[in-house]
PDB file of C-alpha atoms in Angstrom:
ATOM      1  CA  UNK K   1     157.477 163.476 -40.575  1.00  0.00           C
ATOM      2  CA  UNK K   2     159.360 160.381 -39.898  1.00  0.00           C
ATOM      3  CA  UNK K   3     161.635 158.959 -37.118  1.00  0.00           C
ATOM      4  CA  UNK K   4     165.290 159.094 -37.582  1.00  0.00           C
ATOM      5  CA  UNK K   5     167.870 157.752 -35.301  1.00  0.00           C
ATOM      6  CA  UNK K   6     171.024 159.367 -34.041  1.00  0.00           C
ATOM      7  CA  UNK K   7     172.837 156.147 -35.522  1.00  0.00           C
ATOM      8  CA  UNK K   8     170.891 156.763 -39.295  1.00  0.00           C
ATOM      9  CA  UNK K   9     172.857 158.732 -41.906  1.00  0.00           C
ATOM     10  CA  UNK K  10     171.511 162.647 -41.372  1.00  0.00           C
ATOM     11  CA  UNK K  11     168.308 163.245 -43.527  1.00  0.00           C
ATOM     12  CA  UNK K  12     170.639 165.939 -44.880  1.00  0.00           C
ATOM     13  CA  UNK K  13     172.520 163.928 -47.036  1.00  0.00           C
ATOM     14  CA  UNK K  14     175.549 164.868 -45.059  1.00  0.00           C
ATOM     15  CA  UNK K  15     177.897 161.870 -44.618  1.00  0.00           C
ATOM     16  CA  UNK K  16     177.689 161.692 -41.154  1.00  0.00           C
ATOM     17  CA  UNK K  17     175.149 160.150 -38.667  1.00  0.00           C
ATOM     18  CA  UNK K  18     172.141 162.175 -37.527  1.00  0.00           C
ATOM     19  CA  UNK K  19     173.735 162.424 -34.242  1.00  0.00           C
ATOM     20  CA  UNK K  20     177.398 163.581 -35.458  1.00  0.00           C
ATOM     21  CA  UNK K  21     175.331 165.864 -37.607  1.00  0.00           C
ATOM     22  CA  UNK K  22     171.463 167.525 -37.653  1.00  0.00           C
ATOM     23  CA  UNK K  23     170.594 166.521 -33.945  1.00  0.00           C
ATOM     24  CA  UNK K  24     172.726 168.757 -32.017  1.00  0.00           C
ATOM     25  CA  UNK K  25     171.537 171.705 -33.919  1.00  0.00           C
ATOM     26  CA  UNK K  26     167.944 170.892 -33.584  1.00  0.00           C
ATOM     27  CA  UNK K  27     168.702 169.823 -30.005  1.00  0.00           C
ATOM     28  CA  UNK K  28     170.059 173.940 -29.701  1.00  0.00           C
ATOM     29  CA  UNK K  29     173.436 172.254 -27.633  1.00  0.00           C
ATOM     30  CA  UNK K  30     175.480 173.299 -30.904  1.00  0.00           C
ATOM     31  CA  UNK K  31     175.551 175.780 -33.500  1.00  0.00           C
ATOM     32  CA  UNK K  32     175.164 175.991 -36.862  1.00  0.00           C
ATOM     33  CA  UNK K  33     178.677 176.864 -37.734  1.00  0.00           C
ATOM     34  CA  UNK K  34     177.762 178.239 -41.515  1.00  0.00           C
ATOM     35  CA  UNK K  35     174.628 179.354 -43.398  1.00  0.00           C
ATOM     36  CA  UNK K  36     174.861 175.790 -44.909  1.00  0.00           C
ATOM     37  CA  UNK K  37     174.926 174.224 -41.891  1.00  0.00           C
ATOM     38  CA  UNK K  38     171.711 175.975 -40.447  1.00  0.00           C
ATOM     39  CA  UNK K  39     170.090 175.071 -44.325  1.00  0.00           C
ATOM     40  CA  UNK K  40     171.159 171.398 -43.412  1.00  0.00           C
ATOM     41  CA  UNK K  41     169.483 171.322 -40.232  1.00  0.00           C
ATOM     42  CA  UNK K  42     166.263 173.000 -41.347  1.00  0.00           C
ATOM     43  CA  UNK K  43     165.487 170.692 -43.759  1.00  0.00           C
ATOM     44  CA  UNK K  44     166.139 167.955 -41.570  1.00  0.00           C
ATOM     45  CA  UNK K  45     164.046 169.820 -38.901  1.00  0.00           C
ATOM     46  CA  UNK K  46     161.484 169.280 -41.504  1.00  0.00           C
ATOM     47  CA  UNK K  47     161.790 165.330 -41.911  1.00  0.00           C
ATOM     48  CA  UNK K  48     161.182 164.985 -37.806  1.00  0.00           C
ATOM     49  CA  UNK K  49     159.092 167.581 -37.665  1.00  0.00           C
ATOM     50  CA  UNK K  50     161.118 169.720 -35.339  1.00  0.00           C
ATOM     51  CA  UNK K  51     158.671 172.923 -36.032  1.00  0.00           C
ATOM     52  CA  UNK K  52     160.036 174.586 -33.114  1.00  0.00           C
ATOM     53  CA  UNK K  53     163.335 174.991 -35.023  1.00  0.00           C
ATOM     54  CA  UNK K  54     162.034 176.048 -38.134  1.00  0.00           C
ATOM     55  CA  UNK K  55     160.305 178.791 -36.456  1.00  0.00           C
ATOM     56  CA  UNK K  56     163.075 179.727 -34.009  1.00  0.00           C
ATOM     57  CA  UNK K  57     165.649 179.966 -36.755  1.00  0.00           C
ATOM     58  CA  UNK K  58     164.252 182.561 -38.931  1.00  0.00           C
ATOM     59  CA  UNK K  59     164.900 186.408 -38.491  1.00  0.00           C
ATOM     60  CA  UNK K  60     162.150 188.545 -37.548  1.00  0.00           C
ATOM     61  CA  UNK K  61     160.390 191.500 -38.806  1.00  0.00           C
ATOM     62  CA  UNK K  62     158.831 194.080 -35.919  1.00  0.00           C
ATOM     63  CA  UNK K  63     158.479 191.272 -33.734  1.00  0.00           C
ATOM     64  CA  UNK K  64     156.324 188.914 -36.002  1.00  0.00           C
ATOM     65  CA  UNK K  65     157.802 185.806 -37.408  1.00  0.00           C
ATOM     66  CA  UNK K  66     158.313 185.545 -40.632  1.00  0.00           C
ATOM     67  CA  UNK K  67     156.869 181.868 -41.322  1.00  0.00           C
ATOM     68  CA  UNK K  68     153.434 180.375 -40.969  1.00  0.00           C
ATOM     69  CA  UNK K  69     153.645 177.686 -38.144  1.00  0.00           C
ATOM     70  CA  UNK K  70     150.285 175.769 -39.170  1.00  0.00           C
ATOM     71  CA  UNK K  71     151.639 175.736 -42.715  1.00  0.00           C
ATOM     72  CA  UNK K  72     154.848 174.450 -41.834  1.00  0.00           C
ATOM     73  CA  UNK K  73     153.754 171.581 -39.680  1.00  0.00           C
ATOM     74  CA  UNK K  74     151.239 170.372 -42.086  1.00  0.00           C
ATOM     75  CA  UNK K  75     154.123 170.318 -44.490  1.00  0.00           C
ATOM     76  CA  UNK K  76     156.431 168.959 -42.865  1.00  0.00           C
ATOM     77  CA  UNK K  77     153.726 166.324 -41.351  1.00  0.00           C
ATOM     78  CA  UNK K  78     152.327 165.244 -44.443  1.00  0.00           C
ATOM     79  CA  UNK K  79     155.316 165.358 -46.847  1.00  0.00           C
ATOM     80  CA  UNK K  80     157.461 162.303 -47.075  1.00  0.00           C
ATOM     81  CA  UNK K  81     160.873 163.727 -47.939  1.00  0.00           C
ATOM     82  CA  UNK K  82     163.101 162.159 -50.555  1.00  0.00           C
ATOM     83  CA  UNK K  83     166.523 164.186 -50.076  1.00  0.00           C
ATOM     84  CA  UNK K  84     168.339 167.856 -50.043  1.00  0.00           C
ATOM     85  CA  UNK K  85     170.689 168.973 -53.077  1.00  0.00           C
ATOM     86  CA  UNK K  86     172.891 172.143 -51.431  1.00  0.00           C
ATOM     87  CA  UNK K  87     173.372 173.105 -55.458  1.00  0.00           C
ATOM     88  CA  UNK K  88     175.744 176.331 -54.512  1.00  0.00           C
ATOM     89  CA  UNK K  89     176.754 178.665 -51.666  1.00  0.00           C
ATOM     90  CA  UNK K  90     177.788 182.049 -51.347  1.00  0.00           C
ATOM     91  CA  UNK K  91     179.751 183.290 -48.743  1.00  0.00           C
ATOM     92  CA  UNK K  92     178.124 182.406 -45.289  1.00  0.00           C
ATOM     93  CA  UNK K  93     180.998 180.761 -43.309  1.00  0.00           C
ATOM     94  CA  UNK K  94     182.141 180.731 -39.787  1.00  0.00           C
ATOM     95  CA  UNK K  95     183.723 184.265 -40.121  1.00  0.00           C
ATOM     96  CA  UNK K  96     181.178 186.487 -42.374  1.00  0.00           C
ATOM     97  CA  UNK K  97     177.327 187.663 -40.829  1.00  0.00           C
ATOM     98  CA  UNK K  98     175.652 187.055 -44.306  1.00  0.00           C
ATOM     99  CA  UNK K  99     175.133 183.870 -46.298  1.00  0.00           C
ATOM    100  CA  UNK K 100     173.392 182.383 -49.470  1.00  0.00           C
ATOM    101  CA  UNK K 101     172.486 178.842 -50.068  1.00  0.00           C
ATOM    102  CA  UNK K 102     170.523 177.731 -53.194  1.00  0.00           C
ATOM    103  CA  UNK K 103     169.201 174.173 -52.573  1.00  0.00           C
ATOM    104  CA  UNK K 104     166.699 171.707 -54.122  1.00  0.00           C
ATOM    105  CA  UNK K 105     164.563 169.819 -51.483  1.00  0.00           C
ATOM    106  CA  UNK K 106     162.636 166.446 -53.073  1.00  0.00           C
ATOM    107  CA  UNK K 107     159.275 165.421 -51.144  1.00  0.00           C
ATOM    108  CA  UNK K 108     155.665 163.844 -51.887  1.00  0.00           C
ATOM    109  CA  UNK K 109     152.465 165.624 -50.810  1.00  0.00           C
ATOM    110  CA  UNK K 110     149.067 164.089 -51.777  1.00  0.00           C
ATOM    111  CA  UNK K 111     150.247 161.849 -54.045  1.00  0.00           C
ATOM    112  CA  UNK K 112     152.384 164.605 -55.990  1.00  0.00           C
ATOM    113  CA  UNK K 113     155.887 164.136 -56.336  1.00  0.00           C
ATOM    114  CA  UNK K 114     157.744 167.794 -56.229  1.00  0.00           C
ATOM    115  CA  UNK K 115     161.022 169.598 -55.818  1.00  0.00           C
ATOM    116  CA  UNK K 116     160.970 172.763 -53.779  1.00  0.00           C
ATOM    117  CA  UNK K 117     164.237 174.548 -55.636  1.00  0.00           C
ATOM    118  CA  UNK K 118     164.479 177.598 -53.363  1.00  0.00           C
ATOM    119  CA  UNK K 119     167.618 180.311 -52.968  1.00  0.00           C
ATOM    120  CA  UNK K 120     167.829 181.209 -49.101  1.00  0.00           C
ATOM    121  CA  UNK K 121     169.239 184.438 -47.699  1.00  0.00           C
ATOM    122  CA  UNK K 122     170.873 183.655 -44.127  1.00  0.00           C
ATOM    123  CA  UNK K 123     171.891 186.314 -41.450  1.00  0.00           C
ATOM    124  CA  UNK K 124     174.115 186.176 -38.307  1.00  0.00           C
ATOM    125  CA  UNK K 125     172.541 187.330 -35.347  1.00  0.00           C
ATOM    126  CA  UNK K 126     174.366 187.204 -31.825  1.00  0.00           C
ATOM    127  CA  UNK K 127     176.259 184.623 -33.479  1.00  0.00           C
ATOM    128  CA  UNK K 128     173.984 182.795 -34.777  1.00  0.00           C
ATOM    129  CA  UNK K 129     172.555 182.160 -38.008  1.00  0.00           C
ATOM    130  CA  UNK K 130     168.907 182.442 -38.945  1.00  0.00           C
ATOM    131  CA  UNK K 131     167.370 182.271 -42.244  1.00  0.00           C
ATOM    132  CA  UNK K 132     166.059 185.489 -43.756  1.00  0.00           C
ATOM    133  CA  UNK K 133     164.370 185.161 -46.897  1.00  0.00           C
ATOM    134  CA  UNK K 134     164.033 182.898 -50.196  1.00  0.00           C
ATOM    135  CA  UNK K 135     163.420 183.018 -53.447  1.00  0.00           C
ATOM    136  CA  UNK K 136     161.575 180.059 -54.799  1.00  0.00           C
ATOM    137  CA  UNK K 137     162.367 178.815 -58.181  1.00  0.00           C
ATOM    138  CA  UNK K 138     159.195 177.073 -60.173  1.00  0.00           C
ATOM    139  CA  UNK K 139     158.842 173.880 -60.892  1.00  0.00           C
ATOM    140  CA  UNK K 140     156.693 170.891 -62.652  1.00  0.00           C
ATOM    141  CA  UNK K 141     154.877 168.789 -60.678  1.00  0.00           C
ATOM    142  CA  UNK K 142     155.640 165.262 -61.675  1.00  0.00           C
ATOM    143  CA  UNK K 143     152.625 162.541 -59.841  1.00  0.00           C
ATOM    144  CA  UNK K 144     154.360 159.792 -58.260  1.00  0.00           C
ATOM    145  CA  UNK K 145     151.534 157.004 -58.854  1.00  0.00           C
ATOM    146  CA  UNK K 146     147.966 157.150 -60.675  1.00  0.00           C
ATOM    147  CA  UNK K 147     145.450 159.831 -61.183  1.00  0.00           C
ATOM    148  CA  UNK K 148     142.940 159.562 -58.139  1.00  0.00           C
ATOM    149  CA  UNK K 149     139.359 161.013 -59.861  1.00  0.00           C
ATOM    150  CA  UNK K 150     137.037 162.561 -57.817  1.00  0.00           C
ATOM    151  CA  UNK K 151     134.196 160.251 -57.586  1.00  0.00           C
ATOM    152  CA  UNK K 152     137.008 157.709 -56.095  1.00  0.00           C
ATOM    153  CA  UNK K 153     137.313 156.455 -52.333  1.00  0.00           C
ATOM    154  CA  UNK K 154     139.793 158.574 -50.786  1.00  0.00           C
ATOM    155  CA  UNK K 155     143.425 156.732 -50.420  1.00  0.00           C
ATOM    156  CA  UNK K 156     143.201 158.008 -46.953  1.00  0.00           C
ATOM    157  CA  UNK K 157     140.872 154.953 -45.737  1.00  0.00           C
ATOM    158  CA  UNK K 158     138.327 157.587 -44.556  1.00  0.00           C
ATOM    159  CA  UNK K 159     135.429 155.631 -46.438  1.00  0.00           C
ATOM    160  CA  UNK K 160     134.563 158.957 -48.368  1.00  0.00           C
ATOM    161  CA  UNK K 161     134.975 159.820 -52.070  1.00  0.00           C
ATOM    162  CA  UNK K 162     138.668 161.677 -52.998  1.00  0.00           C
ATOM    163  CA  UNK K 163     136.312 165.066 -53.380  1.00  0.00           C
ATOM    164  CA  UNK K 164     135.235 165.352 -50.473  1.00  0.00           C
ATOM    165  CA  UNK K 165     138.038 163.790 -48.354  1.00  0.00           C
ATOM    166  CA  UNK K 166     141.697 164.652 -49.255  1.00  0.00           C
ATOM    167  CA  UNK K 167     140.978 166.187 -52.814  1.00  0.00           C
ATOM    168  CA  UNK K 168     138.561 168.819 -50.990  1.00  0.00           C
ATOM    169  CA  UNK K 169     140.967 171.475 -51.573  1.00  0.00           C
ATOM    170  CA  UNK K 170     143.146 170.360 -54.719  1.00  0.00           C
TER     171      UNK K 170
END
């Protein structure tokens, strides 16, 4: 999660500002005109860690919402995101009610450099569009910097060793 100004380029990799671009959206005083635009703003939801908008912005089924809000935020709080790739699009403009965007998003997490390569389904609703599903694509995870081993102190600065601190669960 990091702090980007309205006057910063969008975390989208749009070429506009974040306030000419993202902000509005997650501020809910525009729309996302397309299924792209909505993908845009997610992700970019995700680098301030706008949770709210990630949740409110996906369809749901009998009432329940289709994404894990603990999940999300821990993502989204502990990832330091490197970019978005919007790699193709299918249909999903101002005038149709159904949308595909496939889109590679670049982050760290733990000290593991990955690419979450994902193709989203995106739905109009009242006019505006929510995300529906995704399909993820696999990828290798690529470590950006040096092996931690267990016995280590944590990189965290909690004083513990890497097992029992951040590597608990890897």
């Amino acid at each position: 999660m990091s702090e980007v100004a309205k006057t910063d380029q969008c975390p989208c990799g749009a070429s506009k500002t974040y306030g000419d671009c993202c902000a509005p959206i997650l501020a809910d005083s525009a729309l996302a005109l397309t299924a792209e635009a909505l993908m845009r703003a997610r992700y970019s939801a995700y680098v301030v860690g706008a949770i709210d908008f990630i949740i409110n912005t996906c369809t749901q089924d009998d009432g329940t919402r289709t994404i894990d809000r603990k999940a999300t935020e821990d993502w989204s709080k502990n990832a330091t995101w490197h970019g978005l790739r919007i790699l193709r699009t299918e249909r999903g403009g101002k005038q149709d009610t159904e949308g595909t965007v496939e889109f590679e998003a670049d982050y760290t997490l733990h000290h593991l450099r990955d690419r979450h390569h994902e193709t989203a389904s995106f739905k109009k609703v009242d006019g505006r569009w929510l995300y529906e599903t995704g399909r993820l694509k696999t990828t290798t995870v690529v470590r950006d910097g040096k092996k931690i081993g267990r016995n280590e102190l944590c990189p965290c600065g909690s004083g513990k060793k890497y097992k029992n601190c951040c590597g608990k669960n890897a």
